[in-house]
mmCIF file of C-alpha atoms in Angstrom:
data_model
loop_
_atom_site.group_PDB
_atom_site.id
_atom_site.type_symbol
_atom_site.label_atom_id
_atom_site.label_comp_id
_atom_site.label_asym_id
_atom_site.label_seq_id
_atom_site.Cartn_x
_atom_site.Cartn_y
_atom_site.Cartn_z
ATOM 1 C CA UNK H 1 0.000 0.000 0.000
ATOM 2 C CA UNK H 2 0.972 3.398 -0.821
ATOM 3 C CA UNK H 3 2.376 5.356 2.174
ATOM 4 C CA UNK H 4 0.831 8.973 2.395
ATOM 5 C CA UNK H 5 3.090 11.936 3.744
ATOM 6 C CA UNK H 6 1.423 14.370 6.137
ATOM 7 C CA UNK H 7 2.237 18.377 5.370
ATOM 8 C CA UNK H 8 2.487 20.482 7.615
ATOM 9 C CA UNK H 9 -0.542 22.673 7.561
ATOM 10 C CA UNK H 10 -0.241 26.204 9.222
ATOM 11 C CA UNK H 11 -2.967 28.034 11.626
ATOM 12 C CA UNK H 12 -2.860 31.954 9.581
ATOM 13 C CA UNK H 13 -3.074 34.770 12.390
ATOM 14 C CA UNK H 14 -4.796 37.210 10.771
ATOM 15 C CA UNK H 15 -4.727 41.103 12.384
ATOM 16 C CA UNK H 16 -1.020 42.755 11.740
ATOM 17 C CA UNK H 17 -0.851 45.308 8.924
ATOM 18 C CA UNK H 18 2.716 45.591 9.067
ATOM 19 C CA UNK H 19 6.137 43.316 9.476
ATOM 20 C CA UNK H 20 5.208 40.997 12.258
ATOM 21 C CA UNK H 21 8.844 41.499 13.399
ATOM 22 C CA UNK H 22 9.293 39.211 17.142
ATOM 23 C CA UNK H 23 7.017 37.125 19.241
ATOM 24 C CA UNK H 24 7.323 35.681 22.131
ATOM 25 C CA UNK H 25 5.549 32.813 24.245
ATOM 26 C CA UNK H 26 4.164 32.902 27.493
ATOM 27 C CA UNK H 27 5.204 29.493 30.098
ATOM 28 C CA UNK H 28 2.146 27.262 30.559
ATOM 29 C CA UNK H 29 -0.554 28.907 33.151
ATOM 30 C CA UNK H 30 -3.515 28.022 34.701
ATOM 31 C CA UNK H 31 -5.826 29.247 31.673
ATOM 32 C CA UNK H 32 -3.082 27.612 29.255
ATOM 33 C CA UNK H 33 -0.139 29.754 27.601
ATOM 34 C CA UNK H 34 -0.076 32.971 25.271
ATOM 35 C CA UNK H 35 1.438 34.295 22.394
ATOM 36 C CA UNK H 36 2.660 37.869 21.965
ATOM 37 C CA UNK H 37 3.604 39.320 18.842
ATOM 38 C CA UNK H 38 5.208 43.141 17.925
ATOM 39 C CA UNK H 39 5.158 44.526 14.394
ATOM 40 C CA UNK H 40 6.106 48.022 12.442
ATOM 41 C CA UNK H 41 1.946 48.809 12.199
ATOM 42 C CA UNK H 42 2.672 50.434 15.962
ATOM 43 C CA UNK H 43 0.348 47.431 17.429
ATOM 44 C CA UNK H 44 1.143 44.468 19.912
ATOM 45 C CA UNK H 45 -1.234 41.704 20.104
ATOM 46 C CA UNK H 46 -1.694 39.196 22.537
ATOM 47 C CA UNK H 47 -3.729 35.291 21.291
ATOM 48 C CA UNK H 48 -3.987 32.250 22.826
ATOM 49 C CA UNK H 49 -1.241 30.419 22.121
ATOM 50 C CA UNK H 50 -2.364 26.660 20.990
ATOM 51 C CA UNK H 51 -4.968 28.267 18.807
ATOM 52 C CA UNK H 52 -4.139 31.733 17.752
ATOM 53 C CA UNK H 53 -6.755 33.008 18.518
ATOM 54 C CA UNK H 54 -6.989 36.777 19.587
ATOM 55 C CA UNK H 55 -7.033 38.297 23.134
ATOM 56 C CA UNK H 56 -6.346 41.902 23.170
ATOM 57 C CA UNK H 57 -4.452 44.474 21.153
ATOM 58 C CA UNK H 58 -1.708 47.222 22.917
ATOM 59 C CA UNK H 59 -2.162 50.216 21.072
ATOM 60 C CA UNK H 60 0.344 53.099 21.397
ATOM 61 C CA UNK H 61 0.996 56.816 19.798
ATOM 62 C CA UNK H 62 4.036 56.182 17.796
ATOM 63 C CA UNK H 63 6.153 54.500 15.815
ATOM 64 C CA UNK H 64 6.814 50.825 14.629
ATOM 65 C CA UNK H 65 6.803 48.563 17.076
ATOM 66 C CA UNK H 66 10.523 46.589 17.476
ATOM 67 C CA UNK H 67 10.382 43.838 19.867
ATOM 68 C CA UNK H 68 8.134 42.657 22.598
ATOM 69 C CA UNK H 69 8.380 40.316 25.990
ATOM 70 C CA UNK H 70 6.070 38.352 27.986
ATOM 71 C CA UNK H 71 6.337 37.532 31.884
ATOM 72 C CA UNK H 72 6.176 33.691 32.604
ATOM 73 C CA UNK H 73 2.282 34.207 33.951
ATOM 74 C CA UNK H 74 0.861 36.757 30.818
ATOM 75 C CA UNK H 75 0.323 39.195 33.094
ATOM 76 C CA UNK H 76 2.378 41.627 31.791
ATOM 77 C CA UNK H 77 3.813 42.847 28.450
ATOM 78 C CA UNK H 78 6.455 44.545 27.130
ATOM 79 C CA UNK H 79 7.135 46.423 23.853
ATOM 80 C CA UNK H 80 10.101 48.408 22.453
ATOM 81 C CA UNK H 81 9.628 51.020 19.454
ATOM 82 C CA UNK H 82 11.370 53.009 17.054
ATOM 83 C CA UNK H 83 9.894 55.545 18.951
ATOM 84 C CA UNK H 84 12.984 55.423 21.331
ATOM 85 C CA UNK H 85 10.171 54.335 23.860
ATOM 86 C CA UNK H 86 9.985 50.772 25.953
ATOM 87 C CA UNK H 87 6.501 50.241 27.687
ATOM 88 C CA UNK H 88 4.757 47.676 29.998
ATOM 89 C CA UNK H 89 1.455 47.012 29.497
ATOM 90 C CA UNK H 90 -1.169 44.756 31.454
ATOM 91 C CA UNK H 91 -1.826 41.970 30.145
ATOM 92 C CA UNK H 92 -4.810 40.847 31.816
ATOM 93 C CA UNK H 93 -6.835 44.300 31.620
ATOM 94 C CA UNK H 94 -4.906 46.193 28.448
ATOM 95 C CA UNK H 95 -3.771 48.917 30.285
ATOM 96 C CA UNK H 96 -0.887 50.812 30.062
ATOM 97 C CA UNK H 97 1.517 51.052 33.065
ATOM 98 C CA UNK H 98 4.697 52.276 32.507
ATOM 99 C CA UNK H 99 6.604 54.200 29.519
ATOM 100 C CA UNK H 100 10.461 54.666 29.821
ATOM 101 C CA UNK H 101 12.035 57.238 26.633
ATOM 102 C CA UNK H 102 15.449 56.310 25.935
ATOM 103 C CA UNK H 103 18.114 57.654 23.189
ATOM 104 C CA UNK H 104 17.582 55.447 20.579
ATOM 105 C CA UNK H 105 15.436 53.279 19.121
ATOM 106 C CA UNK H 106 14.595 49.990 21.388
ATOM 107 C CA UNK H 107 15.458 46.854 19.556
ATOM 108 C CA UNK H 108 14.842 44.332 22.400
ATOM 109 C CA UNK H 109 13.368 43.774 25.881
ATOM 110 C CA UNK H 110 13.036 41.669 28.651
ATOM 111 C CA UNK H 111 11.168 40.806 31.783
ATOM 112 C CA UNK H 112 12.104 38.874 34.480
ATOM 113 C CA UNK H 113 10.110 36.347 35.758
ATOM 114 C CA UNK H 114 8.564 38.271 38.846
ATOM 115 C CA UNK H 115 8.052 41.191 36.305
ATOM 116 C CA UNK H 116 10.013 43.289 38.580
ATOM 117 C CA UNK H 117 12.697 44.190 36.202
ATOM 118 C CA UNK H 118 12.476 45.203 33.029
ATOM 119 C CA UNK H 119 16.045 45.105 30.645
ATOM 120 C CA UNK H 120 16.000 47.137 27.394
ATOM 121 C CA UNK H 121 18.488 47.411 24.330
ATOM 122 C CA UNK H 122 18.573 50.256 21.881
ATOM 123 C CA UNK H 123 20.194 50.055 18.478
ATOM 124 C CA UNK H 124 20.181 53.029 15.658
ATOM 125 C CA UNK H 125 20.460 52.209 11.979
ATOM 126 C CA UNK H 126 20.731 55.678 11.655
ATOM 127 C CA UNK H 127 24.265 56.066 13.072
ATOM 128 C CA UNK H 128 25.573 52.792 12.299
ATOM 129 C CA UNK H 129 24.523 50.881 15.210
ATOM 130 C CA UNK H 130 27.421 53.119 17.528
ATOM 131 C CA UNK H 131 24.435 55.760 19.010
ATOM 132 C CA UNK H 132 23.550 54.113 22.001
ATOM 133 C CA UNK H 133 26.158 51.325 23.189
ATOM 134 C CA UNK H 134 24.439 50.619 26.950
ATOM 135 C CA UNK H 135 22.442 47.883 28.351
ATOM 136 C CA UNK H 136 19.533 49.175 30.740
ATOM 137 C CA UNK H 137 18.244 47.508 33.464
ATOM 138 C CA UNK H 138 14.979 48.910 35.191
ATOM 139 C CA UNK H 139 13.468 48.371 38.329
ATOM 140 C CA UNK H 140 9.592 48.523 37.344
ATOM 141 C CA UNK H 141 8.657 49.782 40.925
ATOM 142 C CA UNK H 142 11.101 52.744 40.629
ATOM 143 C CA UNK H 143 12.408 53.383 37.285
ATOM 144 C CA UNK H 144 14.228 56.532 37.803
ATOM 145 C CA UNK H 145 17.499 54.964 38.182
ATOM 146 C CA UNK H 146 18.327 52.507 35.755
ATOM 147 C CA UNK H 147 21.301 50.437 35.865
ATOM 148 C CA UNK H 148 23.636 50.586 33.118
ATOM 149 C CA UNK H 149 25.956 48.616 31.559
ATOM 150 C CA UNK H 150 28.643 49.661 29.948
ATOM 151 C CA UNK H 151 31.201 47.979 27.537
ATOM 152 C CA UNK H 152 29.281 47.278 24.161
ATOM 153 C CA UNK H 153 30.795 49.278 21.075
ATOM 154 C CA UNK H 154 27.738 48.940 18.954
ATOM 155 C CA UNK H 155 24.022 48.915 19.723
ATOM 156 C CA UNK H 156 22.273 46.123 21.317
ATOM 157 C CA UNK H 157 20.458 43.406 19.406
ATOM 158 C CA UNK H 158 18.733 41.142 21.456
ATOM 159 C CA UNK H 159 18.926 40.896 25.469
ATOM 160 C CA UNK H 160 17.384 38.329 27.891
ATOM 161 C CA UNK H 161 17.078 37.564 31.539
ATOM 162 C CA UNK H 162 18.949 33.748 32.809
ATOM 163 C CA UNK H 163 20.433 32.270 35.548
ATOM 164 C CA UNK H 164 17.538 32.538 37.764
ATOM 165 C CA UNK H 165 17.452 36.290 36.727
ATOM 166 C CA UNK H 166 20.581 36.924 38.371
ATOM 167 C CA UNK H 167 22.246 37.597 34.956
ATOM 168 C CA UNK H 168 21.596 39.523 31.508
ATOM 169 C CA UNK H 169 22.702 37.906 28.028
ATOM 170 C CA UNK H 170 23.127 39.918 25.296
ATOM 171 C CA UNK H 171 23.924 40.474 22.041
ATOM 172 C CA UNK H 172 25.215 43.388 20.276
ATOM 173 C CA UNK H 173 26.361 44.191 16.221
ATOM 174 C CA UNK H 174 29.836 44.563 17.793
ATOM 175 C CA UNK H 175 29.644 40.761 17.151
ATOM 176 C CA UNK H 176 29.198 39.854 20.483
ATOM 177 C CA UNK H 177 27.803 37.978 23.101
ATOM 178 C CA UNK H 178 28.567 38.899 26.736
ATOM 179 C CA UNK H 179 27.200 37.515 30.227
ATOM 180 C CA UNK H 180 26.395 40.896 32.736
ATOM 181 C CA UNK H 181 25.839 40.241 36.656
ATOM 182 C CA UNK H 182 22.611 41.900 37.219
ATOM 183 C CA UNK H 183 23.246 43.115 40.894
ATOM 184 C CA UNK H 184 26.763 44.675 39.925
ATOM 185 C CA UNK H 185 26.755 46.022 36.541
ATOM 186 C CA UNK H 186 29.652 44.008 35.423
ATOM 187 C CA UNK H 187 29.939 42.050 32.404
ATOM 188 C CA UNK H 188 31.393 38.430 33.552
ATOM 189 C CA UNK H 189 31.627 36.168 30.571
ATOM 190 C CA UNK H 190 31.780 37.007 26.951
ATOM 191 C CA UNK H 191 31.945 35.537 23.309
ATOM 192 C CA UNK H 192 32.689 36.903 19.661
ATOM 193 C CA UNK H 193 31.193 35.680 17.119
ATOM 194 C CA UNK H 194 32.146 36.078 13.135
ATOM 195 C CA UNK H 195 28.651 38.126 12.388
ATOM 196 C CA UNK H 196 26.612 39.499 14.934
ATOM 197 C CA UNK H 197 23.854 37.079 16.674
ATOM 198 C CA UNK H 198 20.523 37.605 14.686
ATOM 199 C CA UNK H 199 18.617 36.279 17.888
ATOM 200 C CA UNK H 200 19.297 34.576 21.297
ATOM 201 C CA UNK H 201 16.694 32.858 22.888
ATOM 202 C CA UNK H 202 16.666 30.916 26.329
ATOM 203 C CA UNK H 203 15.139 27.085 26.062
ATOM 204 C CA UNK H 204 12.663 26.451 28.814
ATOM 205 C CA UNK H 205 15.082 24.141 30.322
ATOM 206 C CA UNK H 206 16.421 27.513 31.703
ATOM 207 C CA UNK H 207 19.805 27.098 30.722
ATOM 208 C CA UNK H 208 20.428 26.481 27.193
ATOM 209 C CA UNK H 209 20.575 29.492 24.729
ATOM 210 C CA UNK H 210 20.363 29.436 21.023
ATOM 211 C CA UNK H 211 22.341 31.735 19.120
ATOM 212 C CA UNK H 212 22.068 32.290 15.424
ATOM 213 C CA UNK H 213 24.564 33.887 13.007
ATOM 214 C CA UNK H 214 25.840 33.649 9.338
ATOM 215 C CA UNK H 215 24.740 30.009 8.343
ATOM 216 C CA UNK H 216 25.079 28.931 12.334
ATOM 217 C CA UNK H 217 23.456 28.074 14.930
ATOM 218 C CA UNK H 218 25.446 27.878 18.854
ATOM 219 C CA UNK H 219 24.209 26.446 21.743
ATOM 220 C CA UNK H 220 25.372 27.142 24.680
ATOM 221 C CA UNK H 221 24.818 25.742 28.392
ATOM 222 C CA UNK H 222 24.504 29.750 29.735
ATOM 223 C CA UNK H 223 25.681 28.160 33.910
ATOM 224 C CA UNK H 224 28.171 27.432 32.675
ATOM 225 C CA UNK H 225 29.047 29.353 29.691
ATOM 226 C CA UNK H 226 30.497 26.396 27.442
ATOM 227 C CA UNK H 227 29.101 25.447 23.708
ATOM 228 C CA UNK H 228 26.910 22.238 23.555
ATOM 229 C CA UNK H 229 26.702 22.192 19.905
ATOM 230 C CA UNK H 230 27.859 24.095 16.470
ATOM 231 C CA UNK H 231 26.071 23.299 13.427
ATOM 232 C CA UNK H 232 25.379 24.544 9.828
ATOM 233 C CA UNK H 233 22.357 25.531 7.806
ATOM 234 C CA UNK H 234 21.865 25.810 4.165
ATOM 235 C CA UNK H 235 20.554 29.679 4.230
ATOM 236 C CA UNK H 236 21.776 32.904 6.436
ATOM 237 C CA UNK H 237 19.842 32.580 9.238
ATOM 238 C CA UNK H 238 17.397 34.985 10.760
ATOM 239 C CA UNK H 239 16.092 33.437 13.795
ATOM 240 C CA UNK H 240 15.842 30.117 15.425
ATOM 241 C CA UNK H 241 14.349 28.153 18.525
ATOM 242 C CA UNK H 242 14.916 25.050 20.552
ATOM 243 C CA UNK H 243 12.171 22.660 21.481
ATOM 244 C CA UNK H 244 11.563 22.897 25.683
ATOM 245 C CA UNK H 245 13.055 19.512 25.977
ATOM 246 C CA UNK H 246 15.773 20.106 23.320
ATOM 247 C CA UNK H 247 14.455 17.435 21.167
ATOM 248 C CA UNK H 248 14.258 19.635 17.845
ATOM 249 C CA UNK H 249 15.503 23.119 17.078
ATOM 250 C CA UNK H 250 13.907 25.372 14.037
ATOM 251 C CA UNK H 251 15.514 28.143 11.899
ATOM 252 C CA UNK H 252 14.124 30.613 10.147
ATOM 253 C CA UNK H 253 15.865 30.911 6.577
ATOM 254 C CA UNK H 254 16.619 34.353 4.798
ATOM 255 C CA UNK H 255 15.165 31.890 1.663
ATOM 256 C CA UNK H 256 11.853 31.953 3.235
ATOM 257 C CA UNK H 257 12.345 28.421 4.345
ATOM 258 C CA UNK H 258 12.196 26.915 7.917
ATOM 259 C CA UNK H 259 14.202 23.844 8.932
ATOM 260 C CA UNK H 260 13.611 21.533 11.963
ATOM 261 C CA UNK H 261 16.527 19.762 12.937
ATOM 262 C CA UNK H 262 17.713 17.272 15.196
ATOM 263 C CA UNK H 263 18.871 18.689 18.398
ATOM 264 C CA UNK H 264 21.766 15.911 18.501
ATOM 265 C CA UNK H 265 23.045 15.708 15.496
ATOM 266 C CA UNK H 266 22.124 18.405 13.551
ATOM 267 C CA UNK H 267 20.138 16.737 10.424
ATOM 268 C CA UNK H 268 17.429 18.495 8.988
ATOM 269 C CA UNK H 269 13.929 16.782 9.252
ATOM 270 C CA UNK H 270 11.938 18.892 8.096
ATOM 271 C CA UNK H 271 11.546 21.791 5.410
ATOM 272 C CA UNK H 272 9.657 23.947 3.773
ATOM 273 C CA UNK H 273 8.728 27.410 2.681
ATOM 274 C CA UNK H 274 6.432 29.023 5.776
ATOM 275 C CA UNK H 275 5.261 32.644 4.334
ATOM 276 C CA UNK H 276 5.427 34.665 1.346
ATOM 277 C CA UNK H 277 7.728 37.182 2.131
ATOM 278 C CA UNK H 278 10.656 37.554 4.543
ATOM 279 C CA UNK H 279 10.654 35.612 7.602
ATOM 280 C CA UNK H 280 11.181 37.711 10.621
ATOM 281 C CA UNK H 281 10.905 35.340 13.950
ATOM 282 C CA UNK H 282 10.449 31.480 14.475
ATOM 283 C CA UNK H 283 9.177 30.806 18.226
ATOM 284 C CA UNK H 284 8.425 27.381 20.533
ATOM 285 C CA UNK H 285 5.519 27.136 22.753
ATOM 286 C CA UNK H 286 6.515 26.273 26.113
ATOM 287 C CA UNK H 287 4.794 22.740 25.700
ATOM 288 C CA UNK H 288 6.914 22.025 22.706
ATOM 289 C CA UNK H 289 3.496 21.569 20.054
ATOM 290 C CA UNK H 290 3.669 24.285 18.912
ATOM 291 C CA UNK H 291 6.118 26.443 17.283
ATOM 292 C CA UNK H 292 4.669 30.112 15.765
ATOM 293 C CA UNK H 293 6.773 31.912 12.856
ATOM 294 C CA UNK H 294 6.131 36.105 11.767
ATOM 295 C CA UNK H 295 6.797 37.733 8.692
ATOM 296 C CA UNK H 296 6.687 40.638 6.868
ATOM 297 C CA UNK H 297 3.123 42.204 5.950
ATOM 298 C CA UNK H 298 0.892 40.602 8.957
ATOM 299 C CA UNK H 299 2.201 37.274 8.550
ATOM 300 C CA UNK H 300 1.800 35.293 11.349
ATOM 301 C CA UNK H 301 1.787 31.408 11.134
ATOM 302 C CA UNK H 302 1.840 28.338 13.989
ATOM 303 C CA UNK H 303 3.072 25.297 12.698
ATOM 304 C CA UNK H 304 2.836 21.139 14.870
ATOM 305 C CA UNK H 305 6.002 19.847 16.067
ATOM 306 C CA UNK H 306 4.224 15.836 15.205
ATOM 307 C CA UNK H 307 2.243 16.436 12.305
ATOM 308 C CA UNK H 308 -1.177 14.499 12.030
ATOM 309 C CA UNK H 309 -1.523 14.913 16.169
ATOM 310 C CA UNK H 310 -5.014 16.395 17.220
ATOM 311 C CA UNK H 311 -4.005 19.388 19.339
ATOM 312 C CA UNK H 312 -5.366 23.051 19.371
ATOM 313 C CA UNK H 313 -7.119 23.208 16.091
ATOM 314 C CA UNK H 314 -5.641 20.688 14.180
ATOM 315 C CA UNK H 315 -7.060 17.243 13.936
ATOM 316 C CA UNK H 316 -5.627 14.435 11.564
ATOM 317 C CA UNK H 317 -5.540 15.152 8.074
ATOM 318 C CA UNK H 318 -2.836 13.703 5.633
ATOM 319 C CA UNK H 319 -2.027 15.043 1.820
ATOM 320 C CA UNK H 320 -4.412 12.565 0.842
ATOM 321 C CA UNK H 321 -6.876 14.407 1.730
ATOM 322 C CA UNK H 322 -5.584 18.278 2.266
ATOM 323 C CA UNK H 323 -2.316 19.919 -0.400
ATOM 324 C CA UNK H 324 -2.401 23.287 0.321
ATOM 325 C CA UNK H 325 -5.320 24.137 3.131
ATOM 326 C CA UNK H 326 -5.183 26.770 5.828
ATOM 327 C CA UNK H 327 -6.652 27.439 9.416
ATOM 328 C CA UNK H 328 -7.566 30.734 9.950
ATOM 329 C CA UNK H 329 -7.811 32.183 13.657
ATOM 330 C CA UNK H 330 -9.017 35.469 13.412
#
């Protein structure tokens, strides 16, 4: 009998006008787990995330929208914006909390898990990337003061909280990566890289990070700070993520394409092209089902880590039966 092949067959998240330019996920809570999403139409938008569909929408007076965050509960939100503004929002009632203005534009943020800190990183195309070379660290309860950290010769790219929240990670186009003690300021631990990290991302084991660059992706145990594993992809990478129980990782392709691979070894499993236009951000959900990519012009896509399982709004379907058929959660 002839074998039949099942497809991969995408949930579409309709609502972004603009580049859906980074998401984030939520950990699992009691009413499941969330998905945020940030794009250049000014807008963040918060769904369920096992089914896409739609929560709320963060609506601001400005600019594109850069990068977003999400506290382990989805209770609060944060955006950054080419406005040179980072904000936290509520993410239970929609309303606005907190607004910070900085230099430059913010390219990434960060919330701990207690949402008591907030950790920005600004970045100016403008000037080359050399306008605004510090790390900011932000006490939500008083953020007057920030802690700074200096050291960086070009803007920041992506930062994130780890080691309990004790530490920062971040990455900068100055081609590196560099560990920073939270409490003191100081940078402990750093790497260089041959072209500046497109995206970190902490696993929800809490200690490995995934690093792309060039063709590369770098893992690396962050306790420790040594590299678990080095491996190549086909296309320049612009994002990738690691499956909770490091099973799988995904990249996001500059070729449109996304590529699951085996976490051991490497070999690609899986591939194919995920949106029409450039792919922006490539995302696990914290149960490891579910992994969401964005593009440009409102694309926003979750894809099954087993194909054929019944989970969210999926239910079995092979290419028997389905070639080129989308969900839509609207």
């Amino acid at each position: 009998a002839r074998m039949s092949k099942l497809l991969q067959v995408p949930v579409d998240c309709y609502g972004h006008k603009g580049d859906v330019v980074d998401v984030a996920f939520s950990k699992i809570c009691a009413s499941g787990y969330y998905l945020a999403t940030a794009s250049h139409d000014g807008l963040s938008m918060l769904r369920h995330g096992d089914t896409g569909d739609w929560v709320g929408t963060f609506e601001k007076d400005g600019d594109a929208l850069l990068s977003v965050a999400i506290n382990h509960d989805a209770t609060r939100l944060a955006t950054g914006g080419e406005d040179c503004t980072a904000r936290i929002w509520n993410a239970v009632d929609g309303n606005h909390m907190l607004k910070i203005m900085l230099q430059s534009p913010v390219r990434s943020v960060a919330v701990s898990a207690d949402s008591a800190w907030l950790a920005v990183g600004c970045a100016d195309r403008k000037y080359d990337h050399t306008c605004d070379t510090i790390l900011y660290l932000y006490n939500v309860g008083n953020p007057c003061e920030p802690t700074v950290f200096r050291g960086l010769t070009r803007g920041v790219r992506n930062v994130l909280f780890c080691r309990e929240d004790a530490a920062l990670l971040s990455s900068s186009h100055d081609r590196s990566v560099r560990l920073w003690d939270r409490r003191t300021g100081q940078q402990t631990h750093s790497i260089s890289l041959p072209h500046h990290a497109k995206t970190l991302e902490l696993c929800g084991d809490g200690r490995t990070v995934t690093i792309a660059y060039g063709h590369s992706i770098v893992f690396i145990d962050v306790d420790r700070f040594e590299v678990l594993g080095h491996f190549k992809l086909p296309a320049r990478l612009l994002s990738a993520t690691l499956h909770p129980q490091r099973e799988t990782f995904v990249c996001a392709g500059s070729n449109r394409f996304l590529y699951k691979c085996d976490y051991a070894t490497g070999e690609i499993l899986e591939s194919f092209v995920a949106h029409e236009e450039k792919v922006r951000c490539v995302r696990y959900s914290p149960d490891g089902e579910v992994f969401a990519s964005s593009a440009d012009s409102g694309g926003l896509r979750l894809w099954q880590q087993n194909v054929g399982k019944k989970y969210g709004l999926w239910d079995t379907r092979s290419c028997d039966a389905v070639e080129s058929m989308d969900v839509d959660a609207t």
